[in-house]
Amino acid sequence: MSDELPEGWRTVALSDVADFVSGVGFPPAQQGRTAGDLPFAKVGDVSRSVRDGDGTIATARNWVDRADLEALRARAIPAGSILFAKIGESIRQNFRSLTTREMLVDNNVMA
């Protein structure tokens, strides 16, 4: 493999063109809400969006309100982010989802 890049291309650090954001812990006491301001995606939600859909994700089995962000020490992931798992079978299967709305992700997911 050649180290030469095509004409007009240049090498840049990935951090110059993308942000990497890890999800946050999701206390069991806050889980289980089926409505709210923001979906809170877990690895299963990412996997399901690939297996059962087109690889985009706009919903999750858990939801939180914006008022919960401070307590969770979380910031929302913007629409257009790529989600991928940090654990489990989803890594081996290379599952990735594209967010179509702002959402949160748990600490087993990266954006």
PDB file of N, CA and C in Angstrom:
ATOM      1  N   MET A   1       0.853  -1.183   0.000  1.00  0.00           N
ATOM      2  CA  MET A   1       0.000   0.000   0.000  1.00  0.00           C
ATOM      3  C   MET A   1       0.890   1.234   0.000  1.00  0.00           C
ATOM      4  N   SER A   2       0.579   2.158  -0.814  1.00  0.00           N
ATOM      5  CA  SER A   2       1.351   3.384  -0.946  1.00  0.00           C
ATOM      6  C   SER A   2       0.995   4.369   0.159  1.00  0.00           C
ATOM      7  N   ASP A   3       1.992   5.126   0.612  1.00  0.00           N
ATOM      8  CA  ASP A   3       1.761   6.178   1.591  1.00  0.00           C
ATOM      9  C   ASP A   3       1.322   7.474   0.939  1.00  0.00           C
ATOM     10  N   GLU A   4       1.296   7.485  -0.382  1.00  0.00           N
ATOM     11  CA  GLU A   4       0.923   8.699  -1.091  1.00  0.00           C
ATOM     12  C   GLU A   4      -0.590   8.859  -1.132  1.00  0.00           C
ATOM     13  N   LEU A   5      -1.015  10.103  -0.959  1.00  0.00           N
ATOM     14  CA  LEU A   5      -2.432  10.429  -1.030  1.00  0.00           C
ATOM     15  C   LEU A   5      -2.774  10.914  -2.435  1.00  0.00           C
ATOM     16  N   PRO A   6      -4.035  10.779  -2.815  1.00  0.00           N
ATOM     17  CA  PRO A   6      -4.449  11.324  -4.109  1.00  0.00           C
ATOM     18  C   PRO A   6      -4.184  12.829  -4.164  1.00  0.00           C
ATOM     19  N   GLU A   7      -4.025  13.337  -5.334  1.00  0.00           N
ATOM     20  CA  GLU A   7      -3.751  14.764  -5.533  1.00  0.00           C
ATOM     21  C   GLU A   7      -4.866  15.598  -4.897  1.00  0.00           C
ATOM     22  N   GLY A   8      -4.484  16.607  -4.157  1.00  0.00           N
ATOM     23  CA  GLY A   8      -5.439  17.496  -3.503  1.00  0.00           C
ATOM     24  C   GLY A   8      -5.843  17.047  -2.103  1.00  0.00           C
ATOM     25  N   TRP A   9      -5.479  15.850  -1.693  1.00  0.00           N
ATOM     26  CA  TRP A   9      -5.802  15.346  -0.366  1.00  0.00           C
ATOM     27  C   TRP A   9      -4.685  15.712   0.590  1.00  0.00           C
ATOM     28  N   ARG A  10      -4.995  15.715   1.889  1.00  0.00           N
ATOM     29  CA  ARG A  10      -3.965  15.892   2.903  1.00  0.00           C
ATOM     30  C   ARG A  10      -4.349  15.116   4.152  1.00  0.00           C
ATOM     31  N   THR A  11      -3.378  14.798   4.936  1.00  0.00           N
ATOM     32  CA  THR A  11      -3.595  14.070   6.178  1.00  0.00           C
ATOM     33  C   THR A  11      -3.927  15.053   7.292  1.00  0.00           C
ATOM     34  N   VAL A  12      -4.964  14.744   8.062  1.00  0.00           N
ATOM     35  CA  VAL A  12      -5.330  15.558   9.223  1.00  0.00           C
ATOM     36  C   VAL A  12      -5.636  14.622  10.383  1.00  0.00           C
ATOM     37  N   ALA A  13      -5.554  15.140  11.578  1.00  0.00           N
ATOM     38  CA  ALA A  13      -5.947  14.369  12.760  1.00  0.00           C
ATOM     39  C   ALA A  13      -7.464  14.210  12.756  1.00  0.00           C
ATOM     40  N   LEU A  14      -7.937  13.043  13.131  1.00  0.00           N
ATOM     41  CA  LEU A  14      -9.374  12.802  13.172  1.00  0.00           C
ATOM     42  C   LEU A  14     -10.068  13.812  14.088  1.00  0.00           C
ATOM     43  N   SER A  15      -9.396  14.206  15.156  1.00  0.00           N
ATOM     44  CA  SER A  15      -9.981  15.181  16.082  1.00  0.00           C
ATOM     45  C   SER A  15     -10.152  16.563  15.450  1.00  0.00           C
ATOM     46  N   ASP A  16      -9.507  16.809  14.295  1.00  0.00           N
ATOM     47  CA  ASP A  16      -9.687  18.078  13.588  1.00  0.00           C
ATOM     48  C   ASP A  16     -10.998  18.120  12.807  1.00  0.00           C
ATOM     49  N   VAL A  17     -11.606  16.970  12.566  1.00  0.00           N
ATOM     50  CA  VAL A  17     -12.827  16.926  11.757  1.00  0.00           C
ATOM     51  C   VAL A  17     -14.011  16.291  12.470  1.00  0.00           C
ATOM     52  N   ALA A  18     -13.791  15.793  13.699  1.00  0.00           N
ATOM     53  CA  ALA A  18     -14.879  15.131  14.424  1.00  0.00           C
ATOM     54  C   ALA A  18     -14.667  15.255  15.926  1.00  0.00           C
ATOM     55  N   ASP A  19     -15.756  15.246  16.666  1.00  0.00           N
ATOM     56  CA  ASP A  19     -15.717  15.168  18.123  1.00  0.00           C
ATOM     57  C   ASP A  19     -16.108  13.753  18.508  1.00  0.00           C
ATOM     58  N   PHE A  20     -15.470  13.216  19.524  1.00  0.00           N
ATOM     59  CA  PHE A  20     -15.826  11.910  20.055  1.00  0.00           C
ATOM     60  C   PHE A  20     -16.420  12.126  21.437  1.00  0.00           C
ATOM     61  N   VAL A  21     -17.630  11.618  21.634  1.00  0.00           N
ATOM     62  CA  VAL A  21     -18.341  11.827  22.884  1.00  0.00           C
ATOM     63  C   VAL A  21     -18.780  10.480  23.428  1.00  0.00           C
ATOM     64  N   SER A  22     -18.395  10.219  24.670  1.00  0.00           N
ATOM     65  CA  SER A  22     -18.849   9.005  25.338  1.00  0.00           C
ATOM     66  C   SER A  22     -20.177   9.282  26.015  1.00  0.00           C
ATOM     67  N   GLY A  23     -20.995   8.268  26.080  1.00  0.00           N
ATOM     68  CA  GLY A  23     -22.259   8.409  26.770  1.00  0.00           C
ATOM     69  C   GLY A  23     -22.064   8.508  28.269  1.00  0.00           C
ATOM     70  N   VAL A  24     -23.148   8.608  28.989  1.00  0.00           N
ATOM     71  CA  VAL A  24     -23.111   8.782  30.444  1.00  0.00           C
ATOM     72  C   VAL A  24     -23.835   7.642  31.136  1.00  0.00           C
ATOM     73  N   GLY A  25     -23.496   7.455  32.408  1.00  0.00           N
ATOM     74  CA  GLY A  25     -24.198   6.466  33.212  1.00  0.00           C
ATOM     75  C   GLY A  25     -25.676   6.802  33.308  1.00  0.00           C
ATOM     76  N   PHE A  26     -26.486   5.769  33.324  1.00  0.00           N
ATOM     77  CA  PHE A  26     -27.938   5.954  33.332  1.00  0.00           C
ATOM     78  C   PHE A  26     -28.496   5.213  34.545  1.00  0.00           C
ATOM     79  N   PRO A  27     -28.680   5.919  35.675  1.00  0.00           N
ATOM     80  CA  PRO A  27     -29.138   5.271  36.896  1.00  0.00           C
ATOM     81  C   PRO A  27     -30.463   4.536  36.701  1.00  0.00           C
ATOM     82  N   PRO A  28     -30.566   3.326  37.239  1.00  0.00           N
ATOM     83  CA  PRO A  28     -31.809   2.559  37.101  1.00  0.00           C
ATOM     84  C   PRO A  28     -33.051   3.329  37.543  1.00  0.00           C
ATOM     85  N   ALA A  29     -32.918   4.189  38.531  1.00  0.00           N
ATOM     86  CA  ALA A  29     -34.073   4.954  39.020  1.00  0.00           C
ATOM     87  C   ALA A  29     -34.632   5.882  37.955  1.00  0.00           C
ATOM     88  N   GLN A  30     -33.817   6.269  36.976  1.00  0.00           N
ATOM     89  CA  GLN A  30     -34.288   7.169  35.923  1.00  0.00           C
ATOM     90  C   GLN A  30     -34.701   6.434  34.656  1.00  0.00           C
ATOM     91  N   GLN A  31     -34.503   5.145  34.624  1.00  0.00           N
ATOM     92  CA  GLN A  31     -34.846   4.370  33.434  1.00  0.00           C
ATOM     93  C   GLN A  31     -36.327   3.990  33.439  1.00  0.00           C
ATOM     94  N   GLY A  32     -36.842   3.715  32.269  1.00  0.00           N
ATOM     95  CA  GLY A  32     -38.210   3.220  32.161  1.00  0.00           C
ATOM     96  C   GLY A  32     -39.230   4.229  31.682  1.00  0.00           C
ATOM     97  N   ARG A  33     -38.848   5.508  31.577  1.00  0.00           N
ATOM     98  CA  ARG A  33     -39.801   6.484  31.053  1.00  0.00           C
ATOM     99  C   ARG A  33     -39.979   6.268  29.563  1.00  0.00           C
ATOM    100  N   THR A  34     -41.199   6.291  29.113  1.00  0.00           N
ATOM    101  CA  THR A  34     -41.498   6.052  27.699  1.00  0.00           C
ATOM    102  C   THR A  34     -41.811   7.337  26.939  1.00  0.00           C
ATOM    103  N   ALA A  35     -41.664   8.479  27.611  1.00  0.00           N
ATOM    104  CA  ALA A  35     -41.879   9.769  26.965  1.00  0.00           C
ATOM    105  C   ALA A  35     -41.001  10.804  27.659  1.00  0.00           C
ATOM    106  N   GLY A  36     -40.712  11.862  26.950  1.00  0.00           N
ATOM    107  CA  GLY A  36     -39.897  12.931  27.509  1.00  0.00           C
ATOM    108  C   GLY A  36     -39.368  13.807  26.390  1.00  0.00           C
ATOM    109  N   ASP A  37     -38.402  14.642  26.731  1.00  0.00           N
ATOM    110  CA  ASP A  37     -37.830  15.559  25.748  1.00  0.00           C
ATOM    111  C   ASP A  37     -36.814  14.890  24.828  1.00  0.00           C
ATOM    112  N   LEU A  38     -36.049  13.940  25.372  1.00  0.00           N
ATOM    113  CA  LEU A  38     -34.959  13.329  24.617  1.00  0.00           C
ATOM    114  C   LEU A  38     -34.941  11.818  24.792  1.00  0.00           C
ATOM    115  N   PRO A  39     -34.768  11.068  23.711  1.00  0.00           N
ATOM    116  CA  PRO A  39     -34.551   9.631  23.861  1.00  0.00           C
ATOM    117  C   PRO A  39     -33.178   9.398  24.487  1.00  0.00           C
ATOM    118  N   PHE A  40     -33.056   8.345  25.281  1.00  0.00           N
ATOM    119  CA  PHE A  40     -31.797   7.973  25.919  1.00  0.00           C
ATOM    120  C   PHE A  40     -31.439   6.584  25.406  1.00  0.00           C
ATOM    121  N   ALA A  41     -30.596   6.537  24.382  1.00  0.00           N
ATOM    122  CA  ALA A  41     -30.303   5.286  23.679  1.00  0.00           C
ATOM    123  C   ALA A  41     -29.258   4.453  24.411  1.00  0.00           C
ATOM    124  N   LYS A  42     -29.524   3.168  24.453  1.00  0.00           N
ATOM    125  CA  LYS A  42     -28.582   2.190  24.974  1.00  0.00           C
ATOM    126  C   LYS A  42     -28.114   1.320  23.802  1.00  0.00           C
ATOM    127  N   VAL A  43     -27.175   0.417  24.066  1.00  0.00           N
ATOM    128  CA  VAL A  43     -26.633  -0.441  23.010  1.00  0.00           C
ATOM    129  C   VAL A  43     -27.755  -1.176  22.278  1.00  0.00           C
ATOM    130  N   GLY A  44     -28.728  -1.680  23.004  1.00  0.00           N
ATOM    131  CA  GLY A  44     -29.837  -2.391  22.375  1.00  0.00           C
ATOM    132  C   GLY A  44     -30.616  -1.534  21.399  1.00  0.00           C
ATOM    133  N   ASP A  45     -30.752  -0.259  21.705  1.00  0.00           N
ATOM    134  CA  ASP A  45     -31.455   0.650  20.794  1.00  0.00           C
ATOM    135  C   ASP A  45     -30.671   0.839  19.500  1.00  0.00           C
ATOM    136  N   VAL A  46     -29.344   0.959  19.621  1.00  0.00           N
ATOM    137  CA  VAL A  46     -28.494   1.092  18.433  1.00  0.00           C
ATOM    138  C   VAL A  46     -28.603  -0.172  17.583  1.00  0.00           C
ATOM    139  N   SER A  47     -28.480  -1.332  18.214  1.00  0.00           N
ATOM    140  CA  SER A  47     -28.574  -2.607  17.489  1.00  0.00           C
ATOM    141  C   SER A  47     -29.920  -2.754  16.800  1.00  0.00           C
ATOM    142  N   ARG A  48     -30.981  -2.412  17.521  1.00  0.00           N
ATOM    143  CA  ARG A  48     -32.331  -2.542  16.966  1.00  0.00           C
ATOM    144  C   ARG A  48     -32.507  -1.648  15.744  1.00  0.00           C
ATOM    145  N   SER A  49     -31.921  -0.439  15.769  1.00  0.00           N
ATOM    146  CA  SER A  49     -32.080   0.469  14.637  1.00  0.00           C
ATOM    147  C   SER A  49     -31.429  -0.081  13.371  1.00  0.00           C
ATOM    148  N   VAL A  50     -30.408  -0.914  13.551  1.00  0.00           N
ATOM    149  CA  VAL A  50     -29.746  -1.530  12.400  1.00  0.00           C
ATOM    150  C   VAL A  50     -30.505  -2.780  11.958  1.00  0.00           C
ATOM    151  N   ARG A  51     -30.827  -3.654  12.918  1.00  0.00           N
ATOM    152  CA  ARG A  51     -31.516  -4.907  12.585  1.00  0.00           C
ATOM    153  C   ARG A  51     -32.909  -4.690  12.021  1.00  0.00           C
ATOM    154  N   ASP A  52     -33.651  -3.757  12.607  1.00  0.00           N
ATOM    155  CA  ASP A  52     -35.062  -3.599  12.265  1.00  0.00           C
ATOM    156  C   ASP A  52     -35.362  -2.406  11.362  1.00  0.00           C
ATOM    157  N   GLY A  53     -34.356  -1.617  11.046  1.00  0.00           N
ATOM    158  CA  GLY A  53     -34.621  -0.396  10.293  1.00  0.00           C
ATOM    159  C   GLY A  53     -33.553  -0.114   9.263  1.00  0.00           C
ATOM    160  N   ASP A  54     -33.337   1.166   9.053  1.00  0.00           N
ATOM    161  CA  ASP A  54     -32.397   1.591   8.017  1.00  0.00           C
ATOM    162  C   ASP A  54     -31.078   2.110   8.584  1.00  0.00           C
ATOM    163  N   GLY A  55     -30.851   1.893   9.888  1.00  0.00           N
ATOM    164  CA  GLY A  55     -29.605   2.337  10.500  1.00  0.00           C
ATOM    165  C   GLY A  55     -29.659   3.760  11.016  1.00  0.00           C
ATOM    166  N   THR A  56     -30.831   4.375  10.957  1.00  0.00           N
ATOM    167  CA  THR A  56     -30.990   5.676  11.591  1.00  0.00           C
ATOM    168  C   THR A  56     -31.725   5.466  12.908  1.00  0.00           C
ATOM    169  N   ILE A  57     -31.488   6.391  13.824  1.00  0.00           N
ATOM    170  CA  ILE A  57     -32.115   6.253  15.140  1.00  0.00           C
ATOM    171  C   ILE A  57     -32.696   7.595  15.574  1.00  0.00           C
ATOM    172  N   ALA A  58     -33.965   7.559  15.971  1.00  0.00           N
ATOM    173  CA  ALA A  58     -34.664   8.764  16.415  1.00  0.00           C
ATOM    174  C   ALA A  58     -35.419   8.521  17.714  1.00  0.00           C
ATOM    175  N   THR A  59     -35.405   7.290  18.181  1.00  0.00           N
ATOM    176  CA  THR A  59     -36.172   6.944  19.371  1.00  0.00           C
ATOM    177  C   THR A  59     -35.400   5.910  20.185  1.00  0.00           C
ATOM    178  N   ALA A  60     -35.860   5.667  21.385  1.00  0.00           N
ATOM    179  CA  ALA A  60     -35.231   4.684  22.265  1.00  0.00           C
ATOM    180  C   ALA A  60     -36.285   4.165  23.231  1.00  0.00           C
ATOM    181  N   ARG A  61     -35.943   3.144  23.943  1.00  0.00           N
ATOM    182  CA  ARG A  61     -36.895   2.588  24.911  1.00  0.00           C
ATOM    183  C   ARG A  61     -36.986   3.429  26.176  1.00  0.00           C
ATOM    184  N   ASN A  62     -36.003   4.303  26.403  1.00  0.00           N
ATOM    185  CA  ASN A  62     -35.990   5.180  27.573  1.00  0.00           C
ATOM    186  C   ASN A  62     -35.930   6.633  27.126  1.00  0.00           C
ATOM    187  N   TRP A  63     -36.548   7.506  27.922  1.00  0.00           N
ATOM    188  CA  TRP A  63     -36.576   8.945  27.622  1.00  0.00           C
ATOM    189  C   TRP A  63     -36.260   9.731  28.889  1.00  0.00           C
ATOM    190  N   VAL A  64     -35.730  10.933  28.692  1.00  0.00           N
ATOM    191  CA  VAL A  64     -35.477  11.848  29.804  1.00  0.00           C
ATOM    192  C   VAL A  64     -35.954  13.238  29.406  1.00  0.00           C
ATOM    193  N   ASP A  65     -36.077  14.091  30.404  1.00  0.00           N
ATOM    194  CA  ASP A  65     -36.413  15.493  30.162  1.00  0.00           C
ATOM    195  C   ASP A  65     -35.141  16.330  30.198  1.00  0.00           C
ATOM    196  N   ARG A  66     -35.172  17.475  29.562  1.00  0.00           N
ATOM    197  CA  ARG A  66     -34.007  18.366  29.571  1.00  0.00           C
ATOM    198  C   ARG A  66     -33.593  18.721  30.997  1.00  0.00           C
ATOM    199  N   ALA A  67     -34.551  18.782  31.908  1.00  0.00           N
ATOM    200  CA  ALA A  67     -34.251  19.091  33.306  1.00  0.00           C
ATOM    201  C   ALA A  67     -33.353  18.023  33.939  1.00  0.00           C
ATOM    202  N   ASP A  68     -33.307  16.828  33.369  1.00  0.00           N
ATOM    203  CA  ASP A  68     -32.485  15.739  33.910  1.00  0.00           C
ATOM    204  C   ASP A  68     -31.012  15.849  33.508  1.00  0.00           C
ATOM    205  N   LEU A  69     -30.688  16.662  32.518  1.00  0.00           N
ATOM    206  CA  LEU A  69     -29.326  16.713  31.985  1.00  0.00           C
ATOM    207  C   LEU A  69     -28.290  17.061  33.045  1.00  0.00           C
ATOM    208  N   GLU A  70     -28.575  18.044  33.873  1.00  0.00           N
ATOM    209  CA  GLU A  70     -27.601  18.442  34.888  1.00  0.00           C
ATOM    210  C   GLU A  70     -27.340  17.316  35.883  1.00  0.00           C
ATOM    211  N   ALA A  71     -28.392  16.676  36.371  1.00  0.00           N
ATOM    212  CA  ALA A  71     -28.230  15.576  37.332  1.00  0.00           C
ATOM    213  C   ALA A  71     -27.460  14.411  36.719  1.00  0.00           C
ATOM    214  N   LEU A  72     -27.670  14.171  35.424  1.00  0.00           N
ATOM    215  CA  LEU A  72     -26.975  13.086  34.732  1.00  0.00           C
ATOM    216  C   LEU A  72     -25.559  13.497  34.305  1.00  0.00           C
ATOM    217  N   ARG A  73     -25.256  14.789  34.421  1.00  0.00           N
ATOM    218  CA  ARG A  73     -23.979  15.333  33.927  1.00  0.00           C
ATOM    219  C   ARG A  73     -23.799  14.972  32.457  1.00  0.00           C
ATOM    220  N   ALA A  74     -24.848  15.233  31.712  1.00  0.00           N
ATOM    221  CA  ALA A  74     -24.886  14.813  30.311  1.00  0.00           C
ATOM    222  C   ALA A  74     -25.100  16.004  29.400  1.00  0.00           C
ATOM    223  N   ARG A  75     -24.650  15.825  28.168  1.00  0.00           N
ATOM    224  CA  ARG A  75     -25.001  16.774  27.114  1.00  0.00           C
ATOM    225  C   ARG A  75     -25.590  15.965  25.972  1.00  0.00           C
ATOM    226  N   ALA A  76     -26.533  16.568  25.307  1.00  0.00           N
ATOM    227  CA  ALA A  76     -27.210  15.867  24.224  1.00  0.00           C
ATOM    228  C   ALA A  76     -26.272  15.699  23.030  1.00  0.00           C
ATOM    229  N   ILE A  77     -26.425  14.571  22.359  1.00  0.00           N
ATOM    230  CA  ILE A  77     -25.704  14.274  21.127  1.00  0.00           C
ATOM    231  C   ILE A  77     -26.523  14.893  19.990  1.00  0.00           C
ATOM    232  N   PRO A  78     -25.898  15.674  19.101  1.00  0.00           N
ATOM    233  CA  PRO A  78     -26.693  16.314  18.046  1.00  0.00           C
ATOM    234  C   PRO A  78     -27.163  15.347  16.958  1.00  0.00           C
ATOM    235  N   ALA A  79     -28.212  15.738  16.273  1.00  0.00           N
ATOM    236  CA  ALA A  79     -28.651  14.994  15.087  1.00  0.00           C
ATOM    237  C   ALA A  79     -27.495  14.947  14.105  1.00  0.00           C
ATOM    238  N   GLY A  80     -27.389  13.838  13.381  1.00  0.00           N
ATOM    239  CA  GLY A  80     -26.314  13.665  12.416  1.00  0.00           C
ATOM    240  C   GLY A  80     -25.074  13.013  12.994  1.00  0.00           C
ATOM    241  N   SER A  81     -25.159  12.563  14.243  1.00  0.00           N
ATOM    242  CA  SER A  81     -24.027  11.882  14.888  1.00  0.00           C
ATOM    243  C   SER A  81     -24.068  10.395  14.585  1.00  0.00           C
ATOM    244  N   ILE A  82     -22.905   9.791  14.526  1.00  0.00           N
ATOM    245  CA  ILE A  82     -22.802   8.337  14.341  1.00  0.00           C
ATOM    246  C   ILE A  82     -22.633   7.703  15.707  1.00  0.00           C
ATOM    247  N   LEU A  83     -23.499   6.746  16.020  1.00  0.00           N
ATOM    248  CA  LEU A  83     -23.427   6.023  17.287  1.00  0.00           C
ATOM    249  C   LEU A  83     -22.853   4.640  17.062  1.00  0.00           C
ATOM    250  N   PHE A  84     -22.025   4.192  18.000  1.00  0.00           N
ATOM    251  CA  PHE A  84     -21.535   2.819  17.956  1.00  0.00           C
ATOM    252  C   PHE A  84     -21.332   2.317  19.374  1.00  0.00           C
ATOM    253  N   ALA A  85     -21.471   1.010  19.547  1.00  0.00           N
ATOM    254  CA  ALA A  85     -21.364   0.387  20.861  1.00  0.00           C
ATOM    255  C   ALA A  85     -19.916   0.244  21.288  1.00  0.00           C
ATOM    256  N   LYS A  86     -19.700   0.256  22.605  1.00  0.00           N
ATOM    257  CA  LYS A  86     -18.381   0.001  23.171  1.00  0.00           C
ATOM    258  C   LYS A  86     -18.308  -1.390  23.797  1.00  0.00           C
ATOM    259  N   ILE A  87     -19.428  -2.102  23.831  1.00  0.00           N
ATOM    260  CA  ILE A  87     -19.474  -3.435  24.436  1.00  0.00           C
ATOM    261  C   ILE A  87     -20.365  -4.350  23.604  1.00  0.00           C
ATOM    262  N   GLY A  88     -20.225  -5.639  23.851  1.00  0.00           N
ATOM    263  CA  GLY A  88     -21.180  -6.607  23.360  1.00  0.00           C
ATOM    264  C   GLY A  88     -21.071  -7.007  21.901  1.00  0.00           C
ATOM    265  N   GLU A  89     -22.061  -7.761  21.501  1.00  0.00           N
ATOM    266  CA  GLU A  89     -22.141  -8.331  20.159  1.00  0.00           C
ATOM    267  C   GLU A  89     -22.219  -7.258  19.075  1.00  0.00           C
ATOM    268  N   SER A  90     -22.715  -6.091  19.422  1.00  0.00           N
ATOM    269  CA  SER A  90     -22.822  -4.994  18.452  1.00  0.00           C
ATOM    270  C   SER A  90     -21.462  -4.585  17.904  1.00  0.00           C
ATOM    271  N   ILE A  91     -20.417  -4.741  18.701  1.00  0.00           N
ATOM    272  CA  ILE A  91     -19.072  -4.416  18.216  1.00  0.00           C
ATOM    273  C   ILE A  91     -18.670  -5.407  17.134  1.00  0.00           C
ATOM    274  N   ARG A  92     -18.828  -6.687  17.413  1.00  0.00           N
ATOM    275  CA  ARG A  92     -18.447  -7.708  16.435  1.00  0.00           C
ATOM    276  C   ARG A  92     -19.237  -7.566  15.140  1.00  0.00           C
ATOM    277  N   GLN A  93     -20.497  -7.201  15.272  1.00  0.00           N
ATOM    278  CA  GLN A  93     -21.338  -7.057  14.087  1.00  0.00           C
ATOM    279  C   GLN A  93     -21.194  -5.684  13.435  1.00  0.00           C
ATOM    280  N   ASN A  94     -20.373  -4.823  14.043  1.00  0.00           N
ATOM    281  CA  ASN A  94     -20.073  -3.503  13.485  1.00  0.00           C
ATOM    282  C   ASN A  94     -21.335  -2.662  13.271  1.00  0.00           C
ATOM    283  N   PHE A  95     -22.255  -2.723  14.233  1.00  0.00           N
ATOM    284  CA  PHE A  95     -23.482  -1.943  14.152  1.00  0.00           C
ATOM    285  C   PHE A  95     -23.186  -0.471  14.435  1.00  0.00           C
ATOM    286  N   ARG A  96     -23.713   0.393  13.590  1.00  0.00           N
ATOM    287  CA  ARG A  96     -23.613   1.835  13.755  1.00  0.00           C
ATOM    288  C   ARG A  96     -24.940   2.446  13.332  1.00  0.00           C
ATOM    289  N   SER A  97     -25.323   3.508  14.027  1.00  0.00           N
ATOM    290  CA  SER A  97     -26.564   4.213  13.699  1.00  0.00           C
ATOM    291  C   SER A  97     -26.282   5.693  13.525  1.00  0.00           C
ATOM    292  N   LEU A  98     -27.081   6.330  12.701  1.00  0.00           N
ATOM    293  CA  LEU A  98     -27.005   7.761  12.488  1.00  0.00           C
ATOM    294  C   LEU A  98     -28.189   8.412  13.191  1.00  0.00           C
ATOM    295  N   THR A  99     -27.909   9.338  14.105  1.00  0.00           N
ATOM    296  CA  THR A  99     -29.001  10.010  14.817  1.00  0.00           C
ATOM    297  C   THR A  99     -29.716  10.969  13.874  1.00  0.00           C
ATOM    298  N   THR A 100     -31.030  10.956  13.950  1.00  0.00           N
ATOM    299  CA  THR A 100     -31.813  11.887  13.146  1.00  0.00           C
ATOM    300  C   THR A 100     -32.442  12.971  14.018  1.00  0.00           C
ATOM    301  N   ARG A 101     -32.122  12.928  15.300  1.00  0.00           N
ATOM    302  CA  ARG A 101     -32.586  13.945  16.249  1.00  0.00           C
ATOM    303  C   ARG A 101     -31.597  14.008  17.399  1.00  0.00           C
ATOM    304  N   GLU A 102     -31.678  15.032  18.168  1.00  0.00           N
ATOM    305  CA  GLU A 102     -30.858  15.178  19.363  1.00  0.00           C
ATOM    306  C   GLU A 102     -31.256  14.098  20.368  1.00  0.00           C
ATOM    307  N   MET A 103     -30.274  13.494  21.061  1.00  0.00           N
ATOM    308  CA  MET A 103     -30.568  12.448  22.033  1.00  0.00           C
ATOM    309  C   MET A 103     -29.419  12.287  23.000  1.00  0.00           C
ATOM    310  N   LEU A 104     -29.611  11.450  24.005  1.00  0.00           N
ATOM    311  CA  LEU A 104     -28.556  11.054  24.934  1.00  0.00           C
ATOM    312  C   LEU A 104     -28.198   9.610  24.657  1.00  0.00           C
ATOM    313  N   VAL A 105     -26.989   9.218  25.060  1.00  0.00           N
ATOM    314  CA  VAL A 105     -26.570   7.815  24.949  1.00  0.00           C
ATOM    315  C   VAL A 105     -25.945   7.397  26.253  1.00  0.00           C
ATOM    316  N   ASP A 106     -26.066   6.105  26.568  1.00  0.00           N
ATOM    317  CA  ASP A 106     -25.499   5.632  27.822  1.00  0.00           C
ATOM    318  C   ASP A 106     -24.001   5.380  27.689  1.00  0.00           C
ATOM    319  N   ASN A 107     -23.359   5.043  28.799  1.00  0.00           N
ATOM    320  CA  ASN A 107     -21.901   4.942  28.833  1.00  0.00           C
ATOM    321  C   ASN A 107     -21.336   3.740  28.081  1.00  0.00           C
ATOM    322  N   ASN A 108     -22.162   2.926  27.488  1.00  0.00           N
ATOM    323  CA  ASN A 108     -21.697   1.822  26.658  1.00  0.00           C
ATOM    324  C   ASN A 108     -21.762   2.154  25.165  1.00  0.00           C
ATOM    325  N   VAL A 109     -22.049   3.426  24.870  1.00  0.00           N
ATOM    326  CA  VAL A 109     -22.185   3.905  23.498  1.00  0.00           C
ATOM    327  C   VAL A 109     -21.275   5.124  23.304  1.00  0.00           C
ATOM    328  N   MET A 110     -20.706   5.240  22.118  1.00  0.00           N
ATOM    329  CA  MET A 110     -19.915   6.413  21.734  1.00  0.00           C
ATOM    330  C   MET A 110     -20.619   7.121  20.581  1.00  0.00           C
ATOM    331  N   ALA A 111     -20.390   8.414  20.485  1.00  0.00           N
ATOM    332  CA  ALA A 111     -20.915   9.186  19.355  1.00  0.00           C
ATOM    333  C   ALA A 111     -19.762   9.935  18.712  1.00  0.00           C
TER     334      ALA A 111
END
